[in-house]
Amino acid sequence: MDRAHDALGRLRAIASMSAPLMASETVSLGGQLSGLPALSRSTVHEFFALRKEDAPATTGFVAGVVSRAGRESRLSLWVRCAPLRAGALYGAGLAGMGINPATLIHLPVDNEKDALRAALEGLRCKGLASVVIDIAGPAPHLDLTATRRLKLAAAEHGVTTLILRAGTDPSPSAAQTRWQVAPSLSASPGLSLPGNPAFAVTLLKHPSEGTGRSWEMEWDHETRAFAPKTLSRPVASLPFDRTHREAGESLRARA
Amino acid sequence: MARKAGLLPGLAFADARARVPLMRVEKEDEAADAILIGNLVRWCDRYTPVIAQDPPNGLMLEISGSTHLFGGEKPLMDDAITRLARMGLTAFATIAGTTRAARALGRFRATGTIAPPGAERDHVASLPVEALEADEKVSLALRRAGLKTIADLASRPRKPLAARFGEDLTLRLAEVLGEIDRPLVPHRPPPVFSAECRFADPIGLADDIDGALSGLAHELCEGLSRLDRGGRAFEVTFFRADGAVRQIEVLSGQPLRAPKTLLRLISMRLDALPDPLDPGFGFDMIRIAVLDDDAASAVQPGLDGDNGHERSVIDLIDRLAARFGSDAVNRFVAKGSHLPERAALAVPALGAQTGSWPEMGTKPPRPLFLLSPAEPIEAMAAEVPDGPPKRFRWRGVLYDTLYVEGPERIAPEWWRAAKDVKSRDYFRVEDGEGHRFWLFRYGLYGHEREPVRWFMHGLFP
C-alpha cells in the first residue's frame, strides 16, 4: 500500500513537472495552424529529410523555426557539416526565411565529431537563442548518448537546439520532438507562378501529442510565421484600361 | 679541425683535395641552410625578442634588456655557445655596442670578444681592412696604398679618404668604430608584453605544463590590467630542451585580459593542433607574448543584463575560432552588389560587428543554398527561345517545370575587369514535387556567338 502511495506521489510529481509550459518557454510556429504543437525552448528537436533532394525544404523549415525562436536580437549558431555539392548557406536566402543573417554565426565543419563539439560549446553559452546542428548523411556519433548530452546542456543554459538531418532515416535519440519535413507543391498565385515556400510536415515523436499527424504549411514572410497553405486559386488580373466599376459592369453584361 | 688541416674558406676545390686527399665532399644545400637559420632565429627568441638575420650566416641579437636574466653579458654568450654546441653547431659570438662593430669582430676575431660601448675603437683597431666589407676593389686599393688595418684608416683624416675611395667607405668605417649605429631591424616586431618561465629541469608532464601556463597567464594579465590594456593576439612559445621551438597563436575578438579565458583559449588551441605538442625530453622554457593589444577599460559586470549575454557570445566566438580556426567561424554580411555571389559575403566572425541586414522589401526572393560554382544543366524544350526550359536535367535527374517566375536579368558588373561579360536571366522554377530551383541562362539568344548555356545556381526551400 505504501509502495503504491509512493508511486502515485512520484507520478504526481512528474505530472506537475510536465505541466503546460508558459508561452515564453515555447516557440509557436504559427497561430493559424490548428493542432500544431509548439516547440519548447531549452531542449532538443529533430528535423529529418528522408531524401537528399528534400534537404533545402527541411533546411528552410528549420530556418523558419530559428527565426521564430529568436529573441531580443540574440545570436544563433548554425553548425553545418555537409559536402560542398550540397551548396552553401546563402545570407539573402536566410533573410527570406525571417532570419536576420547578421545575427547568425555560421560554422562549417568537416566531420560530425567536430559538429557535436562545436554545438556543445555553443550550448554552454547562455547568450545564444538557438543552436542548429546540420549534418548531412549518416551520423553514427549522433546517438542516444550524444543527444542526451546535448539535451542536458540545452536545458541548463536555456538554448533551443535544433538537429537537422538530411538524407537519412531517423535513429534513436533523446530529442523531445522529431519531425519529418518534405517539400510540398507551393500554392501558386496563378499564372503558373511559384508561391511561398511550402512544406509537408509530419510529427514523428512528441512526449504528449499524438504522432503521425501531418500538416501542409507555407512560410508567410509578411507575418514571419508558418501558415496553412492557401488553396490554389486563379487571381483575376487588374484591368489596366478602365476603372474597377467599368470592369465589373462589363463582366456582368457578359454574364 | 678544418683550419688545422689547412682548409680555409675560399680555397679552390682542387687545392683542398690536394691538401686532404680523403676529404668527404657535400653539396651546398641552400634551402636546408635557410631553414636551419630560420629555426635558429626562433630558438634565439629565448634570449631576446629583437633578433635579425645577418646574412650570409649570422644572427644579430639585441641583448641590452635581457642580460640581467642570465647574470651578465658573458654568461649569456657562454650559455648560447654551449647550448648551440650541444646541438652540434659551432658558433662564434661577440658582443659590441653597435651592429657593424659586432659583425666585424664576429667575422674577423676569435669568439668571445666583448667590446663595451665606447671601446669599439680599441677592439677593432687591429682588424684587417676587409672587415669593413667594402667592395673588393676598394679593399685591394687600400692594401696597395699601405693601409692594412682599421687602425691605419682610423688615424687618417676622413675627407681625403672619402674623396679617394667614396663616401661609402667612411660611413662603414664610422659604423665599425662605433661612431654611428645602424639600428637593428628585427625579423618581426617585438611583442608588446610577454611573460616567460625558465625551468632548471625540463618539464614534460601535461599537469606541469598547465601549471606553468596558468602562472604565466596570470602574470601577463596582471601586467595588462595594470596598463588598462587587453591582448588581441597572443603567442605561446614552447622551447624544447633539444632546441626545437613550437609556437602557437591565439586570437581574441575583444581585448582580453582574463587569465581564465586566455587559458581556455590556449587549451582549445592545443587540443585542435593537427600534430599535437610533443614535449620530447621536456620544455626548458615557456613564454606567452602579446603580439597585438588594444585599450580595454575595466568593466563592471552584472549591472547591465544584456552585457553578460553579449560578452558570453563574444567569448564563444573566440573559443570556436581557437578550436576551428578564425576563418571557419563566419558571419553573413550584405554587400551592395547585384551579382548573387557577391551580394552576401561570409566574413570571419572574430571581431566582426553585428550589423543589420537590408529589408527584403519587394525584391525577388533569393535561394537558401547557393551552388558555387553554378552547375551546368541540360535544358530542353523551351517554349520560346527566351523562355525557361519545360524540362531540364541536373545531376542526371530529369525535372519537369510546373511553375516559373522570371526572368530576372542580372547584368555583369562592367566596372570590374572580369571574364564573365554576359548577362544572366534568372528563373525561379518549381517541379511537380515542390522542389524549387534557381536557374539562369548565361547569355542572350541571338546576341552571342556561342550557343547560350543554362546553369543551376541555387536551391529554394
PDB file of C-alpha atoms in Angstrom, chain A residues 51 53-57 59-61 63 72 74-75 77 80 84-97 100-109 114 117-118 121-122 124-128 134 183-186 188 191-199 221 224 232, chain B residues 264 268 271 306 308-310 312-313 316-317 319-320 323-325 328-332 339-344 346 349 353-361 366-372 375 394-395 399 402-406 428-436 438 459-461:
ATOM      1  CA  ARG A  51      15.826  12.188 -49.222  1.00  0.00           C
ATOM      2  CA  GLU A  53      16.695  16.312 -52.544  1.00  0.00           C
ATOM      3  CA  ASP A  54      14.427  17.366 -49.683  1.00  0.00           C
ATOM      4  CA  ALA A  55      17.311  18.997 -47.803  1.00  0.00           C
ATOM      5  CA  PRO A  56      16.534  22.557 -48.999  1.00  0.00           C
ATOM      6  CA  ALA A  57      12.937  22.275 -47.785  1.00  0.00           C
ATOM      7  CA  THR A  59      16.684  23.483 -44.034  1.00  0.00           C
ATOM      8  CA  GLY A  60      14.182  26.193 -44.927  1.00  0.00           C
ATOM      9  CA  PHE A  61      11.780  24.886 -42.310  1.00  0.00           C
ATOM     10  CA  ALA A  63      15.497  28.377 -40.692  1.00  0.00           C
ATOM     11  CA  GLU A  72      15.860  40.197 -28.435  1.00  0.00           C
ATOM     12  CA  ARG A  74      20.272  37.304 -29.620  1.00  0.00           C
ATOM     13  CA  LEU A  75      22.616  35.398 -31.881  1.00  0.00           C
ATOM     14  CA  LEU A  77      24.847  29.332 -34.033  1.00  0.00           C
ATOM     15  CA  ARG A  80      26.944  22.739 -40.711  1.00  0.00           C
ATOM     16  CA  LEU A  84      30.314  21.118 -50.922  1.00  0.00           C
ATOM     17  CA  ARG A  85      27.922  19.894 -53.583  1.00  0.00           C
ATOM     18  CA  ALA A  86      25.004  20.347 -51.211  1.00  0.00           C
ATOM     19  CA  GLY A  87      25.517  24.095 -51.627  1.00  0.00           C
ATOM     20  CA  ALA A  88      26.475  26.810 -49.174  1.00  0.00           C
ATOM     21  CA  LEU A  89      24.037  28.637 -46.925  1.00  0.00           C
ATOM     22  CA  TYR A  90      23.205  31.960 -48.536  1.00  0.00           C
ATOM     23  CA  GLY A  91      22.608  35.049 -46.405  1.00  0.00           C
ATOM     24  CA  ALA A  92      19.913  36.617 -48.569  1.00  0.00           C
ATOM     25  CA  GLY A  93      18.037  33.306 -48.651  1.00  0.00           C
ATOM     26  CA  LEU A  94      18.112  33.078 -44.858  1.00  0.00           C
ATOM     27  CA  ALA A  95      16.677  36.598 -44.772  1.00  0.00           C
ATOM     28  CA  GLY A  96      13.819  35.235 -46.874  1.00  0.00           C
ATOM     29  CA  MET A  97      13.023  32.797 -44.051  1.00  0.00           C
ATOM     30  CA  ASN A 100      18.436  38.428 -39.802  1.00  0.00           C
ATOM     31  CA  PRO A 101      21.567  36.847 -41.293  1.00  0.00           C
ATOM     32  CA  ALA A 102      23.732  39.254 -39.319  1.00  0.00           C
ATOM     33  CA  THR A 103      22.591  37.532 -36.111  1.00  0.00           C
ATOM     34  CA  LEU A 104      23.772  34.132 -37.261  1.00  0.00           C
ATOM     35  CA  ILE A 105      27.174  32.616 -36.519  1.00  0.00           C
ATOM     36  CA  HIS A 106      27.850  30.149 -39.301  1.00  0.00           C
ATOM     37  CA  LEU A 107      30.401  27.415 -38.706  1.00  0.00           C
ATOM     38  CA  PRO A 108      31.078  24.868 -41.449  1.00  0.00           C
ATOM     39  CA  VAL A 109      32.945  21.832 -40.087  1.00  0.00           C
ATOM     40  CA  ASP A 114      33.611  18.465 -34.771  1.00  0.00           C
ATOM     41  CA  ARG A 117      31.923  19.517 -30.188  1.00  0.00           C
ATOM     42  CA  ALA A 118      31.104  22.945 -31.624  1.00  0.00           C
ATOM     43  CA  GLU A 121      30.494  24.563 -26.936  1.00  0.00           C
ATOM     44  CA  GLY A 122      27.654  26.733 -28.212  1.00  0.00           C
ATOM     45  CA  ARG A 124      27.359  26.258 -22.896  1.00  0.00           C
ATOM     46  CA  CYS A 125      26.852  29.878 -23.902  1.00  0.00           C
ATOM     47  CA  LYS A 126      23.705  31.295 -22.368  1.00  0.00           C
ATOM     48  CA  GLY A 127      23.675  34.276 -24.724  1.00  0.00           C
ATOM     49  CA  LEU A 128      22.582  32.254 -27.741  1.00  0.00           C
ATOM     50  CA  ASP A 134      23.065  20.458 -39.511  1.00  0.00           C
ATOM     51  CA  PRO A 183       8.815  19.915 -49.868  1.00  0.00           C
ATOM     52  CA  SER A 184       5.260  20.482 -50.906  1.00  0.00           C
ATOM     53  CA  LEU A 185       3.887  21.953 -54.104  1.00  0.00           C
ATOM     54  CA  SER A 186       3.558  25.649 -53.429  1.00  0.00           C
ATOM     55  CA  SER A 188       0.593  29.207 -56.922  1.00  0.00           C
ATOM     56  CA  LEU A 191      -0.215  32.481 -64.000  1.00  0.00           C
ATOM     57  CA  SER A 192       1.778  29.353 -63.067  1.00  0.00           C
ATOM     58  CA  LEU A 193       3.998  31.358 -60.761  1.00  0.00           C
ATOM     59  CA  PRO A 194       5.564  29.590 -57.816  1.00  0.00           C
ATOM     60  CA  GLY A 195       4.154  30.632 -54.454  1.00  0.00           C
ATOM     61  CA  ASN A 196       5.564  30.876 -50.933  1.00  0.00           C
ATOM     62  CA  PRO A 197       7.883  28.148 -49.658  1.00  0.00           C
ATOM     63  CA  ALA A 198       5.611  25.207 -48.810  1.00  0.00           C
ATOM     64  CA  PHE A 199       6.309  22.242 -46.564  1.00  0.00           C
ATOM     65  CA  HIS A 221       7.132  36.301 -44.942  1.00  0.00           C
ATOM     66  CA  ARG A 224       7.136  35.819 -40.267  1.00  0.00           C
ATOM     67  CA  SER A 232      -4.504  27.383 -55.248  1.00  0.00           C
TER      68      SER A 232
ATOM     69  CA  ARG B 264      40.751  28.165 -22.017  1.00  0.00           C
ATOM     70  CA  MET B 268      41.386  24.638 -27.006  1.00  0.00           C
ATOM     71  CA  ASP B 271      43.600  20.398 -28.491  1.00  0.00           C
ATOM     72  CA  ASP B 306      22.386  42.279 -21.786  1.00  0.00           C
ATOM     73  CA  GLY B 308      26.608  39.496 -19.966  1.00  0.00           C
ATOM     74  CA  HIS B 309      24.886  37.783 -22.892  1.00  0.00           C
ATOM     75  CA  GLU B 310      26.839  39.695 -25.483  1.00  0.00           C
ATOM     76  CA  SER B 312      29.337  35.314 -23.480  1.00  0.00           C
ATOM     77  CA  VAL B 313      28.689  35.190 -27.236  1.00  0.00           C
ATOM     78  CA  LEU B 316      32.041  31.708 -27.620  1.00  0.00           C
ATOM     79  CA  ILE B 317      33.252  33.062 -30.972  1.00  0.00           C
ATOM     80  CA  ARG B 319      36.646  29.698 -28.357  1.00  0.00           C
ATOM     81  CA  LEU B 320      35.239  28.390 -31.641  1.00  0.00           C
ATOM     82  CA  ARG B 323      39.271  25.410 -31.992  1.00  0.00           C
ATOM     83  CA  PHE B 324      38.273  25.527 -35.656  1.00  0.00           C
ATOM     84  CA  GLY B 325      40.413  28.383 -36.993  1.00  0.00           C
ATOM     85  CA  ALA B 328      35.910  28.886 -40.220  1.00  0.00           C
ATOM     86  CA  VAL B 329      33.605  30.871 -37.951  1.00  0.00           C
ATOM     87  CA  ASN B 330      31.573  33.156 -40.207  1.00  0.00           C
ATOM     88  CA  ARG B 331      29.074  35.942 -40.124  1.00  0.00           C
ATOM     89  CA  PHE B 332      26.990  36.932 -43.129  1.00  0.00           C
ATOM     90  CA  LEU B 339      25.597  39.627 -58.515  1.00  0.00           C
ATOM     91  CA  PRO B 340      24.263  36.990 -56.145  1.00  0.00           C
ATOM     92  CA  GLU B 341      27.686  35.521 -55.424  1.00  0.00           C
ATOM     93  CA  ARG B 342      28.881  38.949 -54.298  1.00  0.00           C
ATOM     94  CA  ALA B 343      25.732  40.189 -52.563  1.00  0.00           C
ATOM     95  CA  ALA B 344      26.091  38.146 -49.375  1.00  0.00           C
ATOM     96  CA  ALA B 346      30.649  35.227 -45.260  1.00  0.00           C
ATOM     97  CA  ALA B 349      33.119  36.397 -37.112  1.00  0.00           C
ATOM     98  CA  GLN B 353      30.338  43.791 -35.543  1.00  0.00           C
ATOM     99  CA  THR B 354      26.730  42.689 -35.529  1.00  0.00           C
ATOM    100  CA  GLY B 355      25.333  44.559 -38.474  1.00  0.00           C
ATOM    101  CA  SER B 356      21.857  44.971 -39.786  1.00  0.00           C
ATOM    102  CA  TRP B 357      20.570  43.336 -42.913  1.00  0.00           C
ATOM    103  CA  PRO B 358      18.735  45.380 -45.542  1.00  0.00           C
ATOM    104  CA  GLU B 359      14.992  44.721 -45.604  1.00  0.00           C
ATOM    105  CA  MET B 360      13.897  42.423 -48.408  1.00  0.00           C
ATOM    106  CA  GLY B 361      11.042  44.712 -49.414  1.00  0.00           C
ATOM    107  CA  ARG B 366      16.829  34.553 -53.154  1.00  0.00           C
ATOM    108  CA  PRO B 367      17.687  30.874 -52.689  1.00  0.00           C
ATOM    109  CA  LEU B 368      18.613  29.339 -49.354  1.00  0.00           C
ATOM    110  CA  PHE B 369      21.559  27.469 -50.831  1.00  0.00           C
ATOM    111  CA  LEU B 370      23.898  28.868 -53.423  1.00  0.00           C
ATOM    112  CA  LEU B 371      25.878  26.444 -55.539  1.00  0.00           C
ATOM    113  CA  SER B 372      29.402  27.590 -56.091  1.00  0.00           C
ATOM    114  CA  GLU B 375      26.410  23.784 -62.223  1.00  0.00           C
ATOM    115  CA  TRP B 394      20.526  18.271 -63.394  1.00  0.00           C
ATOM    116  CA  ARG B 395      22.933  15.779 -61.838  1.00  0.00           C
ATOM    117  CA  TYR B 399      12.842  17.634 -63.802  1.00  0.00           C
ATOM    118  CA  LEU B 402       5.429  23.296 -63.379  1.00  0.00           C
ATOM    119  CA  TYR B 403       5.644  26.872 -62.134  1.00  0.00           C
ATOM    120  CA  VAL B 404       8.033  29.515 -63.397  1.00  0.00           C
ATOM    121  CA  GLU B 405       8.860  33.024 -62.299  1.00  0.00           C
ATOM    122  CA  GLY B 406      11.187  35.221 -64.271  1.00  0.00           C
ATOM    123  CA  ARG B 428      12.690  30.532 -60.231  1.00  0.00           C
ATOM    124  CA  VAL B 429      11.128  27.225 -61.234  1.00  0.00           C
ATOM    125  CA  GLU B 430       9.227  24.578 -59.336  1.00  0.00           C
ATOM    126  CA  ASP B 431       8.772  20.979 -60.344  1.00  0.00           C
ATOM    127  CA  GLY B 432       5.742  18.798 -59.702  1.00  0.00           C
ATOM    128  CA  GLU B 433       7.017  17.631 -56.314  1.00  0.00           C
ATOM    129  CA  GLY B 434       7.637  21.022 -54.805  1.00  0.00           C
ATOM    130  CA  HIS B 435      11.380  21.262 -55.357  1.00  0.00           C
ATOM    131  CA  ARG B 436      12.224  24.856 -56.167  1.00  0.00           C
ATOM    132  CA  TRP B 438      17.088  28.918 -59.288  1.00  0.00           C
ATOM    133  CA  LEU B 459      18.021  25.881 -54.267  1.00  0.00           C
ATOM    134  CA  PHE B 460      14.930  27.338 -52.624  1.00  0.00           C
ATOM    135  CA  PRO B 461      13.214  25.862 -49.586  1.00  0.00           C
TER     136      PRO B 461
END
